[in-house]
Coordinates of C-alpha atoms in Angstrom, one line a residue:
X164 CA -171.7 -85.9 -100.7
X165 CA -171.9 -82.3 -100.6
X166 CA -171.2 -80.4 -97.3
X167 CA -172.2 -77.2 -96.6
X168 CA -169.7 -74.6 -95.4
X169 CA -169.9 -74.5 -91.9
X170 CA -171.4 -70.7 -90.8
X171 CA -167.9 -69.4 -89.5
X172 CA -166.4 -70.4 -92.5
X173 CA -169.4 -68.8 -94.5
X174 CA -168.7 -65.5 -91.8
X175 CA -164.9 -65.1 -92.9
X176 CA -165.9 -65.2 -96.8
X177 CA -168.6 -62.7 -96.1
X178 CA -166.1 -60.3 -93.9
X179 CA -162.7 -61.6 -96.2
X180 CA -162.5 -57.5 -97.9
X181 CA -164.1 -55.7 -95.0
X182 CA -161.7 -53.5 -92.2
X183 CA -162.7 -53.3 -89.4
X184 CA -163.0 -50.1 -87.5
X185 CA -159.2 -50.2 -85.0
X186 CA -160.6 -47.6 -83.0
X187 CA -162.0 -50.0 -81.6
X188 CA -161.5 -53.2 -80.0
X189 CA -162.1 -56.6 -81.5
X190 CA -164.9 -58.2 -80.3
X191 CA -166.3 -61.5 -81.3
X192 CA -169.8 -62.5 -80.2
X193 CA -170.0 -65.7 -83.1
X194 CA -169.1 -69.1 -81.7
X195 CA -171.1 -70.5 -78.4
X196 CA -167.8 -70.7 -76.6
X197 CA -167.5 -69.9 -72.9
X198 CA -164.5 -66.9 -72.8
X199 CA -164.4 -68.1 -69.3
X200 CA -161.6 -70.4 -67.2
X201 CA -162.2 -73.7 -66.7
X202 CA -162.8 -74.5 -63.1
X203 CA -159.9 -75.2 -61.3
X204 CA -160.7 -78.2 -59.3
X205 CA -161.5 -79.6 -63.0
X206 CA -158.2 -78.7 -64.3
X207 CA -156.4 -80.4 -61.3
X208 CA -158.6 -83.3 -61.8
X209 CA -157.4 -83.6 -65.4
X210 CA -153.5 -83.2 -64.2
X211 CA -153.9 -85.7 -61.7
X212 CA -155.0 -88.2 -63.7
X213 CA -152.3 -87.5 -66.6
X214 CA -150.2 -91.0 -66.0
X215 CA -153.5 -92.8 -67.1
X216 CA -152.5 -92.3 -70.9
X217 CA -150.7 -95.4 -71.0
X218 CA -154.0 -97.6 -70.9
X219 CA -156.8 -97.1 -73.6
X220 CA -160.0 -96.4 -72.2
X221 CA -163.4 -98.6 -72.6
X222 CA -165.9 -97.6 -75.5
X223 CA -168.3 -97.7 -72.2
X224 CA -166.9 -94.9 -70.4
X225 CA -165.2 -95.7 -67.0
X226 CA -167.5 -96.7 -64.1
X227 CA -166.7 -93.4 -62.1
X228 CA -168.4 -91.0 -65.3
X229 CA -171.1 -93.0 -66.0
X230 CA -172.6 -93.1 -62.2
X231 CA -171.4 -89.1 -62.3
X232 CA -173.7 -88.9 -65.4
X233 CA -176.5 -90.9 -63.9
X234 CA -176.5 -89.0 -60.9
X235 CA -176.7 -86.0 -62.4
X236 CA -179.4 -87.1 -64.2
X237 CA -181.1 -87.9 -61.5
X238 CA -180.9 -85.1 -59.4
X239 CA -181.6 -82.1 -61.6
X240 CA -184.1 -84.3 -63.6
X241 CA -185.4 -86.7 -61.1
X242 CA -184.9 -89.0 -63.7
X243 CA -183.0 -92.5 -62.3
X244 CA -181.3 -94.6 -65.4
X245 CA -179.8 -97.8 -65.6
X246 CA -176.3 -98.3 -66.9
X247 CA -177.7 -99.6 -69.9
X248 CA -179.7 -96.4 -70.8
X249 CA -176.8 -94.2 -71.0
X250 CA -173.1 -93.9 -72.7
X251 CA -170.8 -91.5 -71.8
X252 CA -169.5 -89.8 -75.5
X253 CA -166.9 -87.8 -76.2
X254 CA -168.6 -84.9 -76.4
X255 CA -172.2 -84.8 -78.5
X256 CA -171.1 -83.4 -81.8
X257 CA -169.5 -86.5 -82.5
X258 CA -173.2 -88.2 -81.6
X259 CA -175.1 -86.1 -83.4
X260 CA -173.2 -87.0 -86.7
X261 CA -172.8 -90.5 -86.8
X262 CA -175.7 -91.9 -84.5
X263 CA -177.9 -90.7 -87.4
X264 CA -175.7 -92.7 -89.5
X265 CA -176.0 -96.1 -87.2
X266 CA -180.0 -95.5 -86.7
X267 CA -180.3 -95.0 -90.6
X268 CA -178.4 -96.8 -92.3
X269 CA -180.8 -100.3 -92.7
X270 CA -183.5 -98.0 -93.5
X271 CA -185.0 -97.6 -96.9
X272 CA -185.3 -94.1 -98.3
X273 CA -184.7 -92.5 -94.5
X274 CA -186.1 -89.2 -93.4
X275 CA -185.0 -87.0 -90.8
X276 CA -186.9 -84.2 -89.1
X277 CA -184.8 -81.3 -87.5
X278 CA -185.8 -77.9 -85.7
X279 CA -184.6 -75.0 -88.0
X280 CA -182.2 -73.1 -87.8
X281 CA -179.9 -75.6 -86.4
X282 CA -177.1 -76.7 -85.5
X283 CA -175.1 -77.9 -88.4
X284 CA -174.0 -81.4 -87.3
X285 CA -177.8 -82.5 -88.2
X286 CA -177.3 -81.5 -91.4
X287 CA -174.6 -83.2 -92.1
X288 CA -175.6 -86.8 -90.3
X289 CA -178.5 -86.4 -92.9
X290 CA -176.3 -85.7 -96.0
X291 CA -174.3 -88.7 -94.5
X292 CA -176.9 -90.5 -94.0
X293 CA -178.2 -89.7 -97.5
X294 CA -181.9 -89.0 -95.7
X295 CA -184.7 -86.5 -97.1
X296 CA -184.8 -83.9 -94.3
X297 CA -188.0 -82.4 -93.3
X298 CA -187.4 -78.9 -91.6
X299 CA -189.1 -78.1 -88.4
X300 CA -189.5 -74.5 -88.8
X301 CA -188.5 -71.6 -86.5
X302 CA -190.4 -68.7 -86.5
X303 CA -192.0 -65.4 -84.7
X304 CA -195.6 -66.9 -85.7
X305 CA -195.0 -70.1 -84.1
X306 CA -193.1 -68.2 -80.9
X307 CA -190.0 -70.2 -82.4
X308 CA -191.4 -73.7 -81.4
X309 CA -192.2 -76.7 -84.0
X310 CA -195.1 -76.5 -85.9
X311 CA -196.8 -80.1 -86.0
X312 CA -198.1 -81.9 -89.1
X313 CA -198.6 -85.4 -88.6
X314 CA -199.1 -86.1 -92.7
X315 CA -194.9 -85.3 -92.0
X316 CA -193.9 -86.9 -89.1
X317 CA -195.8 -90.0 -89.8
X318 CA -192.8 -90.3 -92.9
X319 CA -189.8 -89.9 -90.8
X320 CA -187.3 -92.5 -89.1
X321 CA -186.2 -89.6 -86.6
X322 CA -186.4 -86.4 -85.2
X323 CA -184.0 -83.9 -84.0
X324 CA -185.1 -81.3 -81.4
X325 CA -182.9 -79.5 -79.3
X326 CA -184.0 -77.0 -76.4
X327 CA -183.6 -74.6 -75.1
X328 CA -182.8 -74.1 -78.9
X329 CA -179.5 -72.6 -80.5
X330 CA -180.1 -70.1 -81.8
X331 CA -183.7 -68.8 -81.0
X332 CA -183.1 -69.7 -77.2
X333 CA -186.9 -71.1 -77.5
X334 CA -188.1 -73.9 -74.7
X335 CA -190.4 -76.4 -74.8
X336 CA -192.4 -77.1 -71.5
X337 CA -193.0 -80.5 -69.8
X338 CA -196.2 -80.6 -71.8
X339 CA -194.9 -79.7 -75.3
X340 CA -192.3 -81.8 -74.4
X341 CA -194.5 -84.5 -73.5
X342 CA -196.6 -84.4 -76.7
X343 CA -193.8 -84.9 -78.7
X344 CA -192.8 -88.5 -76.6
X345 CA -196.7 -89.4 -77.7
X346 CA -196.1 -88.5 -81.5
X347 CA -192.6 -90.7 -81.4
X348 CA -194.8 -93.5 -79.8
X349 CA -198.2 -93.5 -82.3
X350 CA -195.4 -92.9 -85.7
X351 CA -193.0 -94.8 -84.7
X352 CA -190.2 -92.7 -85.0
X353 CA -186.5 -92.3 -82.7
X354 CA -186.7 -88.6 -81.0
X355 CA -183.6 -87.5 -80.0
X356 CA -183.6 -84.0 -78.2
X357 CA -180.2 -82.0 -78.3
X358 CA -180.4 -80.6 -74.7
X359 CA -176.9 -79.1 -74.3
X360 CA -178.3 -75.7 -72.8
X361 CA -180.0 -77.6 -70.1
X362 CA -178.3 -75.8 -67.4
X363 CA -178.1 -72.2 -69.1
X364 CA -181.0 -71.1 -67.7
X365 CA -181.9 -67.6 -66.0
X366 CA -184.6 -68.7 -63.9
X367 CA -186.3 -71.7 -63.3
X368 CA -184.8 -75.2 -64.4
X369 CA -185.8 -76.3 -67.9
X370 CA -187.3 -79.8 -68.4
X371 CA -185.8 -82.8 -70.1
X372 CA -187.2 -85.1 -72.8
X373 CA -186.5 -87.6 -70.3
X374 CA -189.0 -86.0 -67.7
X375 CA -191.6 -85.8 -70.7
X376 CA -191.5 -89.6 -71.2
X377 CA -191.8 -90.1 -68.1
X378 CA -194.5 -87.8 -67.8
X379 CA -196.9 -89.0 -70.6
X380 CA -196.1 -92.6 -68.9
X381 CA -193.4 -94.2 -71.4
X382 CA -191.0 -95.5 -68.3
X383 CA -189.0 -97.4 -70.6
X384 CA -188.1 -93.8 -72.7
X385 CA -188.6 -96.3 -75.8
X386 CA -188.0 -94.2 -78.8
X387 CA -187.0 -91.3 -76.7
X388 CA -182.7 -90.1 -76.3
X389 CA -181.6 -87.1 -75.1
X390 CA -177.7 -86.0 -75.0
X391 CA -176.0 -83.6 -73.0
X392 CA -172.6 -82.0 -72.2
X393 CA -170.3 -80.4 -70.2
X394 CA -169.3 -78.0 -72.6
X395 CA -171.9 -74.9 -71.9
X396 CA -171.9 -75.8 -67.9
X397 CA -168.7 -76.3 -67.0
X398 CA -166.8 -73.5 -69.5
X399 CA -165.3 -76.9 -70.5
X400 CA -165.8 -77.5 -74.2
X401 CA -162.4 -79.0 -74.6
X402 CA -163.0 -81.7 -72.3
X403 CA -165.3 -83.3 -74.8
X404 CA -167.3 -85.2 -72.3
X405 CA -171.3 -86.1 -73.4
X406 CA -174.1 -88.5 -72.9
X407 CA -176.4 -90.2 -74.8
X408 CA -179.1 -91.6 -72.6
X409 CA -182.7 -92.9 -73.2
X410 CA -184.0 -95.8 -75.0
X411 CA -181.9 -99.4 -73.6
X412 CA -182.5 -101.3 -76.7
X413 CA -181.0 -98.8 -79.4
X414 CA -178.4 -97.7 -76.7
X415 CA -177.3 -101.5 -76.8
X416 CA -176.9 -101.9 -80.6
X417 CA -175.6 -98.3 -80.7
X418 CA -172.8 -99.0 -78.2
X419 CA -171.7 -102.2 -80.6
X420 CA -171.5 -99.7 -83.3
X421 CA -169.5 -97.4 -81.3
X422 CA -167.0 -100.2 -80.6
X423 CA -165.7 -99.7 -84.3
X424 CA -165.7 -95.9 -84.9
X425 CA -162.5 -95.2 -82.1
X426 CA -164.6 -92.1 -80.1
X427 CA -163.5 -93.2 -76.4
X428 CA -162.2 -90.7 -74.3
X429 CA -158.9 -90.3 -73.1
X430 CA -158.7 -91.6 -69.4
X431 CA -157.7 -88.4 -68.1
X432 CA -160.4 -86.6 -69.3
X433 CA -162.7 -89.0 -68.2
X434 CA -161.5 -88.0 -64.6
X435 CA -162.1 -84.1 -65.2
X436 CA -165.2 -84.9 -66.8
X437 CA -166.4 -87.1 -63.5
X438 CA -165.1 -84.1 -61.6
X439 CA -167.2 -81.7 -63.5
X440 CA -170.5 -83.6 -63.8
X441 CA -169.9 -84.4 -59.9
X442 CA -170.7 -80.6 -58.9
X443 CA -173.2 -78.3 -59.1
X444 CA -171.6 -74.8 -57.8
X445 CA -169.6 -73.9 -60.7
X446 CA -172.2 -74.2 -62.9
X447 CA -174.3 -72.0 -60.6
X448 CA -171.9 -69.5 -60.8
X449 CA -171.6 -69.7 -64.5
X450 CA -175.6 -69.1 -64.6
X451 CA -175.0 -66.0 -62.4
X452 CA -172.4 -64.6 -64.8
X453 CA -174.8 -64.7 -68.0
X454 CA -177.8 -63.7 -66.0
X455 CA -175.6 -60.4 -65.5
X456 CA -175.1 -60.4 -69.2
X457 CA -178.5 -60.6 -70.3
X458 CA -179.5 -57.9 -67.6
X459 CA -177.0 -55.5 -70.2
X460 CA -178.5 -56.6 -72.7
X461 CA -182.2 -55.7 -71.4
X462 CA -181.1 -52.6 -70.6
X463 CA -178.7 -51.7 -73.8
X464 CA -181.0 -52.8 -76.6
X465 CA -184.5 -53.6 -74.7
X466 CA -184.9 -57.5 -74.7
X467 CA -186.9 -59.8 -73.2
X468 CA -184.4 -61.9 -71.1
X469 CA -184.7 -65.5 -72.7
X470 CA -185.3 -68.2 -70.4
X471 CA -182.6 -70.2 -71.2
X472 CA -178.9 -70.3 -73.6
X473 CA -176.5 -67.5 -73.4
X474 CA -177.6 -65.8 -76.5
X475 CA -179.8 -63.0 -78.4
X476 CA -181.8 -63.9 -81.4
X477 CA -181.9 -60.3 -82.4
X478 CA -183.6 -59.3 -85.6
X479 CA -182.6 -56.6 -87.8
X480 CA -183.4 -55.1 -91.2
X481 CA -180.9 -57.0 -93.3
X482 CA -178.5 -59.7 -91.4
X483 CA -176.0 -59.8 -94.1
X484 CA -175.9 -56.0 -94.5
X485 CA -175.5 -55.2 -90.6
X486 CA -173.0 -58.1 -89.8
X487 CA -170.9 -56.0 -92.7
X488 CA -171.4 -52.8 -91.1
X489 CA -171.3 -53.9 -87.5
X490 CA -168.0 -54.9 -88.0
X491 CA -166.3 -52.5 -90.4
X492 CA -167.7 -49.4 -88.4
X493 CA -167.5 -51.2 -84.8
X494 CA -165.6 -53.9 -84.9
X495 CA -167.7 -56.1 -83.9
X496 CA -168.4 -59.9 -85.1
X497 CA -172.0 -61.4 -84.9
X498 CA -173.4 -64.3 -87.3
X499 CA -175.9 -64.0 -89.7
X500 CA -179.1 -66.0 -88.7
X501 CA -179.5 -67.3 -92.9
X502 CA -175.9 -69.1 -91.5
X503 CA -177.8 -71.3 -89.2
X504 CA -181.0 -71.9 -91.2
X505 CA -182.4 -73.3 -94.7
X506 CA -185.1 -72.5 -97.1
X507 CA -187.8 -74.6 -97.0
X508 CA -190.1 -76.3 -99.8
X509 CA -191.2 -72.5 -99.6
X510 CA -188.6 -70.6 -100.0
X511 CA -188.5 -69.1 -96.9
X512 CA -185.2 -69.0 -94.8
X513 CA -186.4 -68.8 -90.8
X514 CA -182.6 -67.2 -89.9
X515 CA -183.3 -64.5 -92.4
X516 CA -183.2 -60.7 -91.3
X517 CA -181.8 -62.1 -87.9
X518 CA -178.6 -62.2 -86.3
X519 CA -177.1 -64.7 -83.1
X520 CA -175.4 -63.0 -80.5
X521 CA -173.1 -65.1 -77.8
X522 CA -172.9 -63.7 -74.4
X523 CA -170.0 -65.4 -73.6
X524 CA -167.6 -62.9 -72.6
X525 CA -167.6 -61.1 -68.9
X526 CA -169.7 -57.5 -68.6
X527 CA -167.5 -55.2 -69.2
X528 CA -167.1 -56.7 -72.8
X529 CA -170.0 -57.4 -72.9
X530 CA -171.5 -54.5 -72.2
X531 CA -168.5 -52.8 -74.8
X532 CA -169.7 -54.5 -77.5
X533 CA -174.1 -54.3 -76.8
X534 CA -173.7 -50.5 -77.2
X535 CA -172.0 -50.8 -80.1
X536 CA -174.6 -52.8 -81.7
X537 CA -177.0 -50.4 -80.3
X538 CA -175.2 -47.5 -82.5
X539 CA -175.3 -49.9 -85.4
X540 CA -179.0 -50.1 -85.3
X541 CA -179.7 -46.6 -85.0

């Protein structure tokens, strides 16, 4: 099998022989990691609960997360689940690479269909999974949402969406959304939509896949999974708490499968994580802090404020060339958007000539390091 790099790793060979300008400090606007403090009454939960690491915890998930999960499904989706139509994960990248894996793995010649650019863990569950992948391009033209060709996605086992998307910050509305439930139905394909920047919006709440089934009438979400986390919400990404929800008959072979592959989480995250997915304020706060950020950002290097993610899918006249110059005259990191893409039977790479920006840091860095980007481009 043969991995790609992953696009840090790509980043740090690309800026191995480069200085960067010390008149200035560091400032790293790469990885989607919240440079913000977990809230405290998550930490405390997590302390609390500390003497529960003498017991192993259930592949299910304790009965506290998964009715936190489920009601937080239902009240920012209005979306009600039974326990058999979700699993509590640890995490979603863990999800994304080996339910692939599970879901594949009878099928002859599988193919996978993913939104690109993307976010790496597809690629590798297909390499693993030793699937053709059909990209799902990207693109200005197509206002960064998936072009459809049903000669394609009549071939494929399953699909990978995720919006709001990393790293265009494109959504899908309850109609797009919607049409896509209807294409999984008539082809028969498993659509699994990556919706991690669910609750990273700046204005109005974005809808779920889940909503969409219900929408277009499939109550049963068959062939329909979403997954989610507290990562991006809760400034928590080292509590490595997800769901997988959706489609009760997969979720019951998939939760057999699980059983084998050692993923449970750790009791006492399992209490911070039923903390964290319990509330709702923090994460309004959070949404008020990168709404701030992206008002800089509108005014620094005249944006249009995306409607959901914390970050800027900024083009520019060479990506490789200005993530070079940014940082050795500004000291600056962002990544280059040919990191998060591919070429395509054509050639063409959707991530080329842009660059993804991560607002993750509070204004006054933020605003440091959008001016000196605006320099750059000048």
């Amino acid at each position: 099998m043969n991995f790609e790099p992953y696009p840090f790793e790509k980043l740090n060979n690309l800026l191995k022989d480069i200085a960067p300008n010390k008149e200035y400090e560091a400032s790293t606007l790469t990885i989607g990691e919240p440079q913000f403090e977990t809230p405290k009454f998550i930490q405390e939960a997590l302390c609390k609960s500390s003497s529960q690491l003498r017991k192993y915890p259930k592949t299910t998930g304790e009965d506290d997360l998964r009715a936190a999960q489920r009601e937080f499904v239902t009240k920012r989706f209005g979306v009600e689940l039974t326990n058999e139509q979700i699993i509590p994960t640890f995490g979603t990248r863990e999800v994304l690479f080996n339910f692939p894996q599970f879901f594949l793995f009878d099928k002859k010649d599988p193919v996978i269909a993913f939104t690109n650019p993307f976010y790496q863990i597809y690629e590798g569950a297909a390499i693993a999974s030793r699937a053709k992948t059909i990209y799902l391009n990207l693109t200005p033209q197509n206002n960064f949402k998936p072009e459809i060709d049903e000669s394609l996605l009549s071939t494929c086992n399953m699909v990978i969406l995720n919006f709001p998307n990393n790293p265009t910050t494109s959504t899908l509305t309850l109609e797009e959304l919607g049409e896509w439930v209807n294409l999984a139905l008539k082809h028969d394909f498993v659509l699994l939509n990556d919706e991690c920047y669910s609750e990273i919006y700046t204005d109005k709440p974005i809808p779920s896949l889940l909503e969409a089934s219900l929408y277009v009438g499939n109550k049963a979400f068959k062939n329909i999974l979403v997954i989610n986390s507290v990562s991006k919400r809760s400034s928590a990404p080292g509590l490595r708490s997800g769901f997988i929800a959706g489609d009760e008959s997969i979720l019951k072979e998939y939760l057999g499968y699980r059983t084998y592959i050692g993923c449970a989480s750790p009791l006492p995250l399992q209490s911070a994580a039923t903390a964290a997915w319990s509330d709702e304020k923090h994460v309004e706060a959070a949404r008020e802090i990168y709404k701030k950020n992206f008002k800089i950002a509108k005014e620094i290097l005249d944006i249009e404020i995306p409607k959901a993610t914390f970050y800027i899918w900024l083009r520019v006249p060479n990506s490789l060339e200005f993530t070079k110059k940014l940082y050795h005259q500004y000291n600056v990191k962002v990544l280059p958007g040919e990191y998060l893409a591919r070429e395509d039977a054509n050639g063409t790479n959707p991530g080329k000539n842009f660059i993804r920006i991560a607002l993750v840091e509070d204004e006054e860095k933020t605003r440091s390091a959008l001016l000196r980007i605006k320099e750059c481009l000048v």
